XYZ file of C-alpha atoms in Angstrom:
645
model
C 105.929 74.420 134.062
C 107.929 71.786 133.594
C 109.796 69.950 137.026
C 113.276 72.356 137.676
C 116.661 70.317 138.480
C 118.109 70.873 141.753
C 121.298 72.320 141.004
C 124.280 73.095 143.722
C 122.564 75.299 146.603
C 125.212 77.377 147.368
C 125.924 78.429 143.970
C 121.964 79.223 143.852
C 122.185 81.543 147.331
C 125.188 82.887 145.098
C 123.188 83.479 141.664
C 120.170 85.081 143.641
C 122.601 87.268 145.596
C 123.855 88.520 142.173
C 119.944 89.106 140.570
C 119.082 90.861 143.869
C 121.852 93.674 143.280
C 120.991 93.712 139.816
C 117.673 94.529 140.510
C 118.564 96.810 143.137
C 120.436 98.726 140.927
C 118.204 99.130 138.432
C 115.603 100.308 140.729
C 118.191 102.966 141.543
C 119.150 103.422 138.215
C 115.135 104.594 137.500
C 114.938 106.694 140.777
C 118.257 109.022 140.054
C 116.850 109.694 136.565
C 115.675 113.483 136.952
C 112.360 114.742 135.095
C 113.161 116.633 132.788
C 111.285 120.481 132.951
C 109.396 121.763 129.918
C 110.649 124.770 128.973
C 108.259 127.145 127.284
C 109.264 130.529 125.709
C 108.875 133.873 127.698
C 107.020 136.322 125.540
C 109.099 139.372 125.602
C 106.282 142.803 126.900
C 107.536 145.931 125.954
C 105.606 148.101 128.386
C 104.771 145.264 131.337
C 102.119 145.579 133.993
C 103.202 146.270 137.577
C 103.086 143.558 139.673
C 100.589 142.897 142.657
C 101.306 142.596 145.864
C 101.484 139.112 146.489
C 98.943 139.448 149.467
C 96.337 140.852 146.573
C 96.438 138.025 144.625
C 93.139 135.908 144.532
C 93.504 132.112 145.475
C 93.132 130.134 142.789
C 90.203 128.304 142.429
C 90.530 124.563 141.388
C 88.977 123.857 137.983
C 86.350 122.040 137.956
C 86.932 118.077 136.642
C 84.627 116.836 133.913
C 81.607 114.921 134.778
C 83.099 111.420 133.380
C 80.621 107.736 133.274
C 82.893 105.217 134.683
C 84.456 102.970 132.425
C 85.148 99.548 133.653
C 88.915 98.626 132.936
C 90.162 94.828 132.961
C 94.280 94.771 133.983
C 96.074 91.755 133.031
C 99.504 91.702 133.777
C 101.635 88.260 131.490
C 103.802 86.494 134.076
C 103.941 83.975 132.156
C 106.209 84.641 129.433
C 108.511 86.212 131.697
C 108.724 82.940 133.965
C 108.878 80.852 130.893
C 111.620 82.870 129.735
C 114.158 82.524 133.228
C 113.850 78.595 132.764
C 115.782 76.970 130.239
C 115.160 73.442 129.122
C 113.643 73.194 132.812
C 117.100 74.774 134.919
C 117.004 78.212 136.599
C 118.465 80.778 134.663
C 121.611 81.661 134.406
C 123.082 85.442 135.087
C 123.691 85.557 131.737
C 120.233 84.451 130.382
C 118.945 86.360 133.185
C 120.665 89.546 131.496
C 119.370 89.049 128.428
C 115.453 88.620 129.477
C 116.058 91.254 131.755
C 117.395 93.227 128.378
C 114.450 92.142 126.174
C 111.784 93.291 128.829
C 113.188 96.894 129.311
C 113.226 96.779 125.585
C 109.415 95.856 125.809
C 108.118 97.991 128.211
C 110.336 100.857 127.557
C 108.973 104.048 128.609
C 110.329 106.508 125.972
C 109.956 105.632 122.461
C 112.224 108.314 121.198
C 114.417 105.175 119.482
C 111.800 103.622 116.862
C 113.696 100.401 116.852
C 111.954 99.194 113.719
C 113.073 101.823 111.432
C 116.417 99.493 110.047
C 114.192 96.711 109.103
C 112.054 98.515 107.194
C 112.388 97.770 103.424
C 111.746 99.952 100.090
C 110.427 103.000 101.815
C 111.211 106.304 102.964
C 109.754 107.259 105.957
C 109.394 111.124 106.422
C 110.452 113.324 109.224
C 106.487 113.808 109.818
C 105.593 109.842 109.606
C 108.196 109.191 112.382
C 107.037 111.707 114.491
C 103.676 110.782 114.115
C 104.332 107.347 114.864
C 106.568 108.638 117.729
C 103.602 110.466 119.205
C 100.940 107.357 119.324
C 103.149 105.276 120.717
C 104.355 107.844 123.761
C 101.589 110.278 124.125
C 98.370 108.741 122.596
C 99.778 104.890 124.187
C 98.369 103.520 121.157
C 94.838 104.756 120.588
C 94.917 107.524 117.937
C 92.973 108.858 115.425
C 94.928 109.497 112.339
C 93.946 112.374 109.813
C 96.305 113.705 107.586
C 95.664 114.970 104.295
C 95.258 112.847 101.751
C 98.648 111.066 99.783
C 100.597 112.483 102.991
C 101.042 108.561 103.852
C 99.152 107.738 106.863
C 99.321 103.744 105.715
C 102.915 104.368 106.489
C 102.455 106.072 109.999
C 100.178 102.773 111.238
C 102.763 100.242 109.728
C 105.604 102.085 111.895
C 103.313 101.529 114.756
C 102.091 98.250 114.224
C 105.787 96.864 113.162
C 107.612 98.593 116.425
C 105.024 97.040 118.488
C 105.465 93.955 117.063
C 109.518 94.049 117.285
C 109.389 95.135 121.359
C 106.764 92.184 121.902
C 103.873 94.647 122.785
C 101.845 93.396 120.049
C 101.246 89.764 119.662
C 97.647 89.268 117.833
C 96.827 92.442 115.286
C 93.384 93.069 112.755
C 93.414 95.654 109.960
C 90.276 96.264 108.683
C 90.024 97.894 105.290
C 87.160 98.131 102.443
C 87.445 95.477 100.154
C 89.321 97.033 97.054
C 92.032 98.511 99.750
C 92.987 94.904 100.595
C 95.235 93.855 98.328
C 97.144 97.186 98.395
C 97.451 97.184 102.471
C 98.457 93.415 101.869
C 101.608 94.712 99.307
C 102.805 97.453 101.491
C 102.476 95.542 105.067
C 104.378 92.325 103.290
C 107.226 94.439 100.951
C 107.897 97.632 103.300
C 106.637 96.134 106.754
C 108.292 92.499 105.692
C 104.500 90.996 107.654
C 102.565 88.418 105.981
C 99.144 89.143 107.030
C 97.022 86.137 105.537
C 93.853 88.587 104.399
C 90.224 87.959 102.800
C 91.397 88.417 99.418
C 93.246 84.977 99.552
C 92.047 81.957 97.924
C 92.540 80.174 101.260
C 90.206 82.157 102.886
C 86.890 80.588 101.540
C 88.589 77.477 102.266
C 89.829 77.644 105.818
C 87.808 76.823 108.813
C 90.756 78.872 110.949
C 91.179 82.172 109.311
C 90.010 83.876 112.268
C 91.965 82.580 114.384
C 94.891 83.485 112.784
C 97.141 85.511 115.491
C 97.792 88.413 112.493
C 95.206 89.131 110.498
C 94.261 91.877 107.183
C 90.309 91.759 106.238
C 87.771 93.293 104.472
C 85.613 95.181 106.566
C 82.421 93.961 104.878
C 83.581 90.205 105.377
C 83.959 90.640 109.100
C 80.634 92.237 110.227
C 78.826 89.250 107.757
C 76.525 87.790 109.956
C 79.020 84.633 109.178
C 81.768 85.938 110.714
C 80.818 88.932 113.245
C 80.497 86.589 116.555
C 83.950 85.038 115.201
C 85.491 88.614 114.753
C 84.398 89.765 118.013
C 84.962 86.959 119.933
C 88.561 86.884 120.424
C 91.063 89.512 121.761
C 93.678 91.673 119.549
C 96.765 93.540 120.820
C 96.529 95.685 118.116
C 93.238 96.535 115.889
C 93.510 99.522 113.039
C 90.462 100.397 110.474
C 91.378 102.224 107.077
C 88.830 104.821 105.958
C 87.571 105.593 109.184
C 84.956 108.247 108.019
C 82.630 104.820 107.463
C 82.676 104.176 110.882
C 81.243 108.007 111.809
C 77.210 106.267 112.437
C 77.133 103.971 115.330
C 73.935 102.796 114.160
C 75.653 100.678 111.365
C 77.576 97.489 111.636
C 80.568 99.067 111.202
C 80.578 101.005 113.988
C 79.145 98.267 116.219
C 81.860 96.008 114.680
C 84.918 97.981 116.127
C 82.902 99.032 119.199
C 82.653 95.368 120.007
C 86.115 94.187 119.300
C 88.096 93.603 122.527
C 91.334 95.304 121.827
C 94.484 97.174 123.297
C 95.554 99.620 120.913
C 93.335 101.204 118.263
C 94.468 103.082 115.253
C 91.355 104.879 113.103
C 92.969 106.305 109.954
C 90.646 108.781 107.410
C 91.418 112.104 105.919
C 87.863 113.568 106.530
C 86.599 112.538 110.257
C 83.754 115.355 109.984
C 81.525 114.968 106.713
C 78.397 115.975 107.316
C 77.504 116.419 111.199
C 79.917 116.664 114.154
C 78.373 114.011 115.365
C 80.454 111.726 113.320
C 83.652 112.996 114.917
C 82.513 112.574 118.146
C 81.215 108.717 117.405
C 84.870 107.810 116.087
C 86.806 109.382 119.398
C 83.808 107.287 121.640
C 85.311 104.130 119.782
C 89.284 105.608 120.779
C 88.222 106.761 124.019
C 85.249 106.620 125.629
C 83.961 109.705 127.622
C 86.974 111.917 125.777
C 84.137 114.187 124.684
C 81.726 113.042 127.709
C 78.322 112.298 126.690
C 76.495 112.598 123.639
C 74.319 115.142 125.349
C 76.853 116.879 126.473
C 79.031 117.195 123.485
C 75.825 118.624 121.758
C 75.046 120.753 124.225
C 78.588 122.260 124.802
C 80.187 121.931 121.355
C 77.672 121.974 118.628
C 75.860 124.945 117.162
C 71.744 124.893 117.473
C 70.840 124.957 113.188
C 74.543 124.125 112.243
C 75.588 120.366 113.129
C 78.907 121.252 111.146
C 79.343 124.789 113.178
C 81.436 123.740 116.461
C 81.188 126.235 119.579
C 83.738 126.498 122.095
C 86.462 125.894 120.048
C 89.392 126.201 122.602
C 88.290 123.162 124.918
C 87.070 121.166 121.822
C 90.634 121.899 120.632
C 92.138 120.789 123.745
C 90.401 117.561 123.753
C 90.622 116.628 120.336
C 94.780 116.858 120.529
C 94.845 113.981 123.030
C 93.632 111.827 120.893
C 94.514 113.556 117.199
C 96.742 114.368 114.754
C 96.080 116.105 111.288
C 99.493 116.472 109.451
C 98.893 119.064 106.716
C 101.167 119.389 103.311
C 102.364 122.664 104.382
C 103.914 121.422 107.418
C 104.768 118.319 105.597
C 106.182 120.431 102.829
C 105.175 117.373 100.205
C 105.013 118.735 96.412
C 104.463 116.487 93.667
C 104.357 117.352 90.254
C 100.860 117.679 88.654
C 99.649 114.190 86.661
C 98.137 114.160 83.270
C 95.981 111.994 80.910
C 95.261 111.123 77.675
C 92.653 108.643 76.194
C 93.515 106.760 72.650
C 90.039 105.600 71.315
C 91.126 103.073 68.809
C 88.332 101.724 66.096
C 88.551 97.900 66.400
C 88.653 95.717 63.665
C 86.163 94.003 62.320
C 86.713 90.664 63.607
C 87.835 92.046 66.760
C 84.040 93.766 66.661
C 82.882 90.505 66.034
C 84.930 88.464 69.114
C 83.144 91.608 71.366
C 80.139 91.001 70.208
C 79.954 86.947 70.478
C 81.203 87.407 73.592
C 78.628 89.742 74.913
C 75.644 87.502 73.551
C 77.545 84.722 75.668
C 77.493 86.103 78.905
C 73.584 87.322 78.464
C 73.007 83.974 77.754
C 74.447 82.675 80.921
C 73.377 85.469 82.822
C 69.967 84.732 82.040
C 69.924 80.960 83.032
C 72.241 81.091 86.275
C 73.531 84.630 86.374
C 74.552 84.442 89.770
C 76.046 80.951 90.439
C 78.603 82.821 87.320
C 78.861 86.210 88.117
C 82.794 86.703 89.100
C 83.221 84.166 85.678
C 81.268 86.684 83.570
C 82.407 89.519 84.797
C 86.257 88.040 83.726
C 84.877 87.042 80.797
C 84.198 90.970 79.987
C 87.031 92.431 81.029
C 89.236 89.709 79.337
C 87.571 90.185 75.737
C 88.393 94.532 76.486
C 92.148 93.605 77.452
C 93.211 91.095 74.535
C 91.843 88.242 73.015
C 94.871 85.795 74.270
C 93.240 86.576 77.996
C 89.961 85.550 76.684
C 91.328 82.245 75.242
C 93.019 81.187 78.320
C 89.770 81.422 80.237
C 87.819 80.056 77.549
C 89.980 76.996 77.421
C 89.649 76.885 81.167
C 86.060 77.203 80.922
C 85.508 74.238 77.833
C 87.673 71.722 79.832
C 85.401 71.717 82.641
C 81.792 70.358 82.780
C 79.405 72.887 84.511
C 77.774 74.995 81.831
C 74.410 73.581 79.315
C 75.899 72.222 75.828
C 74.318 75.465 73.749
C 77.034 77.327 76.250
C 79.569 74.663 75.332
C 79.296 75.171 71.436
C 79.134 79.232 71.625
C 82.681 78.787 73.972
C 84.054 77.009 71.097
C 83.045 79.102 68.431
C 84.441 82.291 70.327
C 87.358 80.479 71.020
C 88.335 79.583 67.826
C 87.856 82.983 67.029
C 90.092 83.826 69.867
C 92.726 82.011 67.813
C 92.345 84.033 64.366
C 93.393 86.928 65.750
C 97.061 87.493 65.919
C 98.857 90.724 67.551
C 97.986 92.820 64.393
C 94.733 94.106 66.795
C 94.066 97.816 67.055
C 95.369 98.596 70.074
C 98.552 97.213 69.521
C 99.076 99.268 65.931
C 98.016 102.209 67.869
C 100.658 101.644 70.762
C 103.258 101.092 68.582
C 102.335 104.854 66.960
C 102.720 105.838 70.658
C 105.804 103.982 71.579
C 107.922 105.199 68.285
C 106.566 108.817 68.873
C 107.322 109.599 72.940
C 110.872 109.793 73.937
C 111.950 108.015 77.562
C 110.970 105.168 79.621
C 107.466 104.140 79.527
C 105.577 101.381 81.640
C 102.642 99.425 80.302
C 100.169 97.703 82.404
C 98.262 95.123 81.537
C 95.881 93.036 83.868
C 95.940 89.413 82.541
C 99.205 87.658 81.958
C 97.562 86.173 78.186
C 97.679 89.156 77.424
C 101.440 90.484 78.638
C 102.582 87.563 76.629
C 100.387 88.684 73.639
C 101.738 92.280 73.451
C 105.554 90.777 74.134
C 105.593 89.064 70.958
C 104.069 91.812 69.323
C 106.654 94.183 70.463
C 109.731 91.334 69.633
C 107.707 91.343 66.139
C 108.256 95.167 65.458
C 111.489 95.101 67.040
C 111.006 96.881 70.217
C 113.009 95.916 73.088
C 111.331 95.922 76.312
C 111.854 94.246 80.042
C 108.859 92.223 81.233
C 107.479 92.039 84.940
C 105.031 89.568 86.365
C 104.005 88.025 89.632
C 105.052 84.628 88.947
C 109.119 85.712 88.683
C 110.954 85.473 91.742
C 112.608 88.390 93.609
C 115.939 87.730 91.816
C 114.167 87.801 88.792
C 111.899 91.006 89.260
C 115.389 93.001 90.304
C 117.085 91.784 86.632
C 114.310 93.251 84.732
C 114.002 96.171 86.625
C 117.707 96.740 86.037
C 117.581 96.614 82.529
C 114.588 98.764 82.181
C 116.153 101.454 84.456
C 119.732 100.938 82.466
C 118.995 99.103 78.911
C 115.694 99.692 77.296
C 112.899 101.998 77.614
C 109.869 99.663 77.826
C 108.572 98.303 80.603
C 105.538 95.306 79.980
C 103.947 94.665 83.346
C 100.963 92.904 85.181
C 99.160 94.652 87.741
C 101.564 93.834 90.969
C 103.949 95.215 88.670
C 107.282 97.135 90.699
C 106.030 96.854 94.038
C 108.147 98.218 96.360
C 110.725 99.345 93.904
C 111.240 102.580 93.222
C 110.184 103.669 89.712
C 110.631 107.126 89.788
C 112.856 107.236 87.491
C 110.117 106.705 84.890
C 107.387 109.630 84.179
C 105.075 107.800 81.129
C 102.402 105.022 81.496
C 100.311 103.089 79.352
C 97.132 101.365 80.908
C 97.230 98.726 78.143
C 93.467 97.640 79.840
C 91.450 99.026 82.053
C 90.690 97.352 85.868
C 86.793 98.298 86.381
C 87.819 99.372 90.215
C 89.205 102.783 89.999
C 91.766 101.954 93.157
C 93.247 99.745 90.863
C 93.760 102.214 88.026
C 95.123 104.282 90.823
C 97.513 101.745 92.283
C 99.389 101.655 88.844
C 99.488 105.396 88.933
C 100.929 105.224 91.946
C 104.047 103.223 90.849
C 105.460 106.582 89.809
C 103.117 109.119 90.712
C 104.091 108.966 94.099
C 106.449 110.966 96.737
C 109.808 111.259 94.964
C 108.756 112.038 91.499
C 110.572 115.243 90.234
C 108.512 115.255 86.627
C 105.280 115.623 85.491
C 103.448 112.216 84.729
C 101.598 111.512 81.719
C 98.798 108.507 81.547
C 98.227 107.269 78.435
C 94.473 104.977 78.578
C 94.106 102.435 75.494
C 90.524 101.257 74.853
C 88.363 99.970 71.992
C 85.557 102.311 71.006
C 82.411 101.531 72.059
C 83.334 98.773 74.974
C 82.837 98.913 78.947
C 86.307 100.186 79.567
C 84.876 103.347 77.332
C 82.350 104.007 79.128
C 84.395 103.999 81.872
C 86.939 106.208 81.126
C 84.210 108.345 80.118
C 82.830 109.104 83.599
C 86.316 108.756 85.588
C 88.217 110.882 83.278
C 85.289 113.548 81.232
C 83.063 113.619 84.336
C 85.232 113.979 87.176
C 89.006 114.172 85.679
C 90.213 111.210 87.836
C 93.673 111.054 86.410
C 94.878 114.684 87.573
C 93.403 114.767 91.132
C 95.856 114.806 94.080
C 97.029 110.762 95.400
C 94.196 109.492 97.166
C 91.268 111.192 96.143
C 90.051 108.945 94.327
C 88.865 106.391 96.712
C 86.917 109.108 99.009
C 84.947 109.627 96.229
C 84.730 106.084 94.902
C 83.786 105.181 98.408
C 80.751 107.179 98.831
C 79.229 105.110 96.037
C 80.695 101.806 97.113
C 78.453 101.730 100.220
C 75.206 100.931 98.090
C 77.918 98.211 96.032
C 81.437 97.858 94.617
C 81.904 99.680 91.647
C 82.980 96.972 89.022
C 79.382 95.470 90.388
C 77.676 98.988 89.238
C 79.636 98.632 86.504
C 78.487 94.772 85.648
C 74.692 95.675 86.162
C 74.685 98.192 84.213
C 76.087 96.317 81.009
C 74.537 93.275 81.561
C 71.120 94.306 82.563
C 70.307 96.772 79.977
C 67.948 95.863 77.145
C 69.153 98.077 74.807
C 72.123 100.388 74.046
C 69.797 103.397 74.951
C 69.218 102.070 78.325
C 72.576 100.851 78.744
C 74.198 104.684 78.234
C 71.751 106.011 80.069
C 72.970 103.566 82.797
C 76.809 104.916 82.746
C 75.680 108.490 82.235
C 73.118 108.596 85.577
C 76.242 106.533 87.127
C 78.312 109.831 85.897
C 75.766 112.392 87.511
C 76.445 110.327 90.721
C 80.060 110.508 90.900
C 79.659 114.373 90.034
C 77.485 114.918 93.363
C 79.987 112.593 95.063
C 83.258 114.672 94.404
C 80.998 117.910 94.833
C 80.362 116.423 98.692
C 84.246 115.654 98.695
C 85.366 119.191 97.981
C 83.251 120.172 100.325
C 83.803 117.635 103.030
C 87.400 118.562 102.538
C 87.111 122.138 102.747
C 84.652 121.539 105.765
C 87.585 119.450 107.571
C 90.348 122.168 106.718
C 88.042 125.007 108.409
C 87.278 122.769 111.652
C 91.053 121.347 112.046
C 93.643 123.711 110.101
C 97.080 123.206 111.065
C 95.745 122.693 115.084
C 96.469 119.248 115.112
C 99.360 118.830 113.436
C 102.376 117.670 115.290
């Protein structure tokens, strides 16, 4: 600390006259405030029992107290900051600056958190009733540590923000982690930075690779799977967090996998643990996620099996009552019927358009090219091939960006080098007269109202713009690289001039698009989150009509065969908001599902093998919604409406 001035001591003896009766009268202030009694509702009895003599009462015996392990607990109180803060430029404090520490502490350490002082700055949201109170109740109850399990699209992303961002504004929370499975990044990273207004630097950034200090970053947003690496675990676990909170929890329920051991080791304050289905297959897994909250909440493993779980039924709990009791110190399971949340039912429609036949051709070319490479250095090129794919089933101006790209650089074998150009010029011949665009312009002409298309690759937003200025269509066009100003105009004039909306994939984040019930996915992202993050632009809370999806794809290509198991196999497009992922997930822990996706095409000899490929990928997502529904109803048996606020 820097050396202090010595200022006039009598006016000193005079300023620390004034802070001792300030602080005596705050300490009086506390002591006069009277606990307030819980009042709890007499049950009216018709007929009641006479009362015993008081004399024939028995004593009461004192219950006994669990048998808890000691937990070793490590108090550190900050002096520092407060010190730091009653010196300015190296003089004591005045009464004034004095006041307004004094101010700012309260506000930090402030008992009741029945003000949520973060709720003005909060930006393109609507927090619910429910999402307040739930945030309301970790914060003053739980202090922090709470498992979160609502049902799924009820908004529990929006429950841990409110915690994490009022932490944050009363100085509780300094250093934060979110943890979250890879294709969830991005989205946490839009909703913490738009509705939170926090910048969490995450794993998806290009810096990332780059940067020898990510980690020690004081905020930080990461994919789960890049943090337990063997790279990065020691790194992870090393350091301290205020705040640590882990999306999709339910992949946490073994503590014999990293995961588990991953959040078990972190050294942190507060812990938030958000999934809608804590208990999938054993009960086991609910009582491994409350060890991580709170150790010894359900005492020992032994114990819980011995006292809680059914001999023959691991799913089967037995004394329900205490399990109850324990669970709701450290729980809470918002349902829709208390949230009273109805959205109107979503529907889809696939257009299967017949490419023509130099369109059939680019495909083609294009598919011989990537074998080619895949075969000499596959996996040095993998994220470049798999572009290269999902660029030629979007448009072919996407491919010839990326082609150009690819030619002007000097990494791939000649014979690689002369296909490129070939394909490229091919790229060229082939104007916005393609297929899909004749067959949205049917679409457009024929629906009445506002419609959004998405595309995924800004080659080919610009393609399908001149193609609609061509035909005369007026339409508003969205894209990352506008600035906020920008993004606002066109959203104006789609909302108040035209009915067509041309968008890349962040398109309308945090804006409210409501107002529009009809999308086109122009192309198809391989990861099914993404597919559901554009659904979710208006298929979300707030939406007062039914929502139609409209899915463009060329016959025969990958984004068929995906629609075909997502939409035939297990009707993606009308399940409720968030379903998706849980079953998505169960098959992303053997890989990520554009990888599935990529093996598939690229490793199959033949078309044969190749369909068999997508259809045993079909039978799998089949048994993996069957285990949802069931999971689900599982989780509504054990927790009903008992944990709800």
């Amino acid at each position: 600390m820097p050396e202090m001035k010595k200022p006039n001591r009598s006016r000193i003896k005079t300023q620390l006259k004034d802070v001792q009766q300030y602080c005596r009268f705050e300490l009086e202030t506390i002591k006069a405030t009277p606990v307030q009694p819980i009042k709890h509702p007499v049950k009216k009895q018709d007929n009641p029992e006479p009362v015993l003599e008081k004399q024939s009462l028995p004593s009461p015996s004192k219950p006994k107290e669990p048998d808890l392990p000691d937990i070793p607990a490590t108090l550190t109180i900050d002096t520092l900051s407060f010190t730091k803060s009653l010196a300015e430029n190296g003089n004591a404090a005045t009464i004034g600056l004095y006041d307004l520490v004094m101010e700012g502490h309260r506000i930090r350490f402030m008992d009741s958190f029945e003000n949520l002082i973060c709720l003005p700055s909060l930006k393109g949201i609507q927090s619910f009733w429910y999402q307040e109170e739930t945030a309301r109740k970790v914060l003053k109850t739980f202090r922090g540590r709470a498992l979160l399990s609502d049902e799924v699209g009820l908004g529990k992303t929006i429950e841990a923000g409110i915690v994490l961002k009022e932490y944050i504004q009363r100085g509780m929370v300094k250093t934060a982690l979110v943890l979250t499975p890879n294709p969830l990044v991005s989205q946490w990273r839009e909703e913490l930075s738009v509705k939170f207004g926090l910048d969490f630097p995450s794993t998806d950034d290009p810096e990332y690779k780059n940067s020898d200090d990510f980690w020690d970053s004081p905020f930080i947003l990461a994919s789960i799977n890049q943090a337990k690496s063997t790279k990065n675990f020691s790194r992870v676990t090393d350091r301290e967090y205020d705040l640590v909170i882990v999306d999709e929890a339910h992949h946490l329920k073994n503590r014999s996998t990293l995961n588990w051991k991953l959040v078990n080791a972190l050294k942190k304050r507060f812990l938030l643990l958000l999934t809608a289905t804590p208990v999938e297959n054993n009960l086991m897994e609910l009582y491994n996620l409350i060890t991580l909250l709170k150790p010894g909440q359900l005492k020992t493993s032994a114990e819980f099996r011995r006292e809680f779980m059914t001999k023959g039924d691991p799913t089967s709990p037995q004394n329900k009552r205490i399990l109850r009791e324990l669970l709701s110190q450290v729980m809470i399971r918002n349902t829709r019927a208390l949230a009273k949340i109805d959205i109107p039912p979503r529907f889809a429609q696939t257009l299967r358009v017949e490419p023509d036949p130099n369109e059939n051709e680019l495909y083609e070319r294009v598919i011989q090219l990537v074998g080619n490479i895949n075969r000499t250095n596959g996996s040095g090129n993998r994220l470049l091939l798999k572009n290269l794919l999902a660029e030629a089933g979007s448009s072919p101006r996407a491919l010839e960006v990326t082609l150009a790209r690819v030619l002007a650089g000097k990494d791939l074998p000649a014979d690689s080098r002369n296909d490129i150009r070939s394909i490229l010029n091919l790229c060229r011949t082939i104007m916005g007269e393609t297929g899909k665009n004749r067959t949205l312009l049917k679409l457009i002409k024929k629906q009445k109202g506002k419609i959004i298309i998405f595309v995924k690759y800004i080659g080919s937003l610009e393609q399908l713009s001149e193609f609609l200025s061509w035909n005369d269509i007026p339409h508003a066009l969205f894209h990352g690289s506008m600035d906020n100003s920008a993004k606002d105009e066109q959203i104006r004039i789609f909302q108040e001039e035209r009915d067509i909306l041309v968008t890349t994939e962040i398109g309308g984040e945090g804006r409210n698009l409501q107002f529009c019930c009809q999308m086109v996915n122009y192309d198809l992202p391989w990861n099914p989150m993404k597919i559901e993050q554009r659904i979710g632009r208006i298929h979300r809370i707030g939406q007062d009509k039914q929502v139609m999806i409209y899915n463009l794809c060329n016959a025969g290509s990958i984004e068929d065969h995906i629609l075909e198991i997502l939409d035939r196999k297990i009707n993606m497009f009308e399940m409720v908001i968030g379903e998706v992922d849980m079953i998505i997930g169960r098959i992303r822990e053997e890989a990520e599902f554009e990888d599935i996706i990529y093996d598939i095409w690229v490793n199959a000899t033949s078309e044969a093998e190749r369909e068999k490929g997508f259809a045993d990928l079909g039978v799998r997502l089949q048994r993996s919604k069957s285990q949802h529904e069931k999971t689900r109803e599982l989780d509504k048996d054990l927790f009903g409406e008992n944990y709800e606020l």
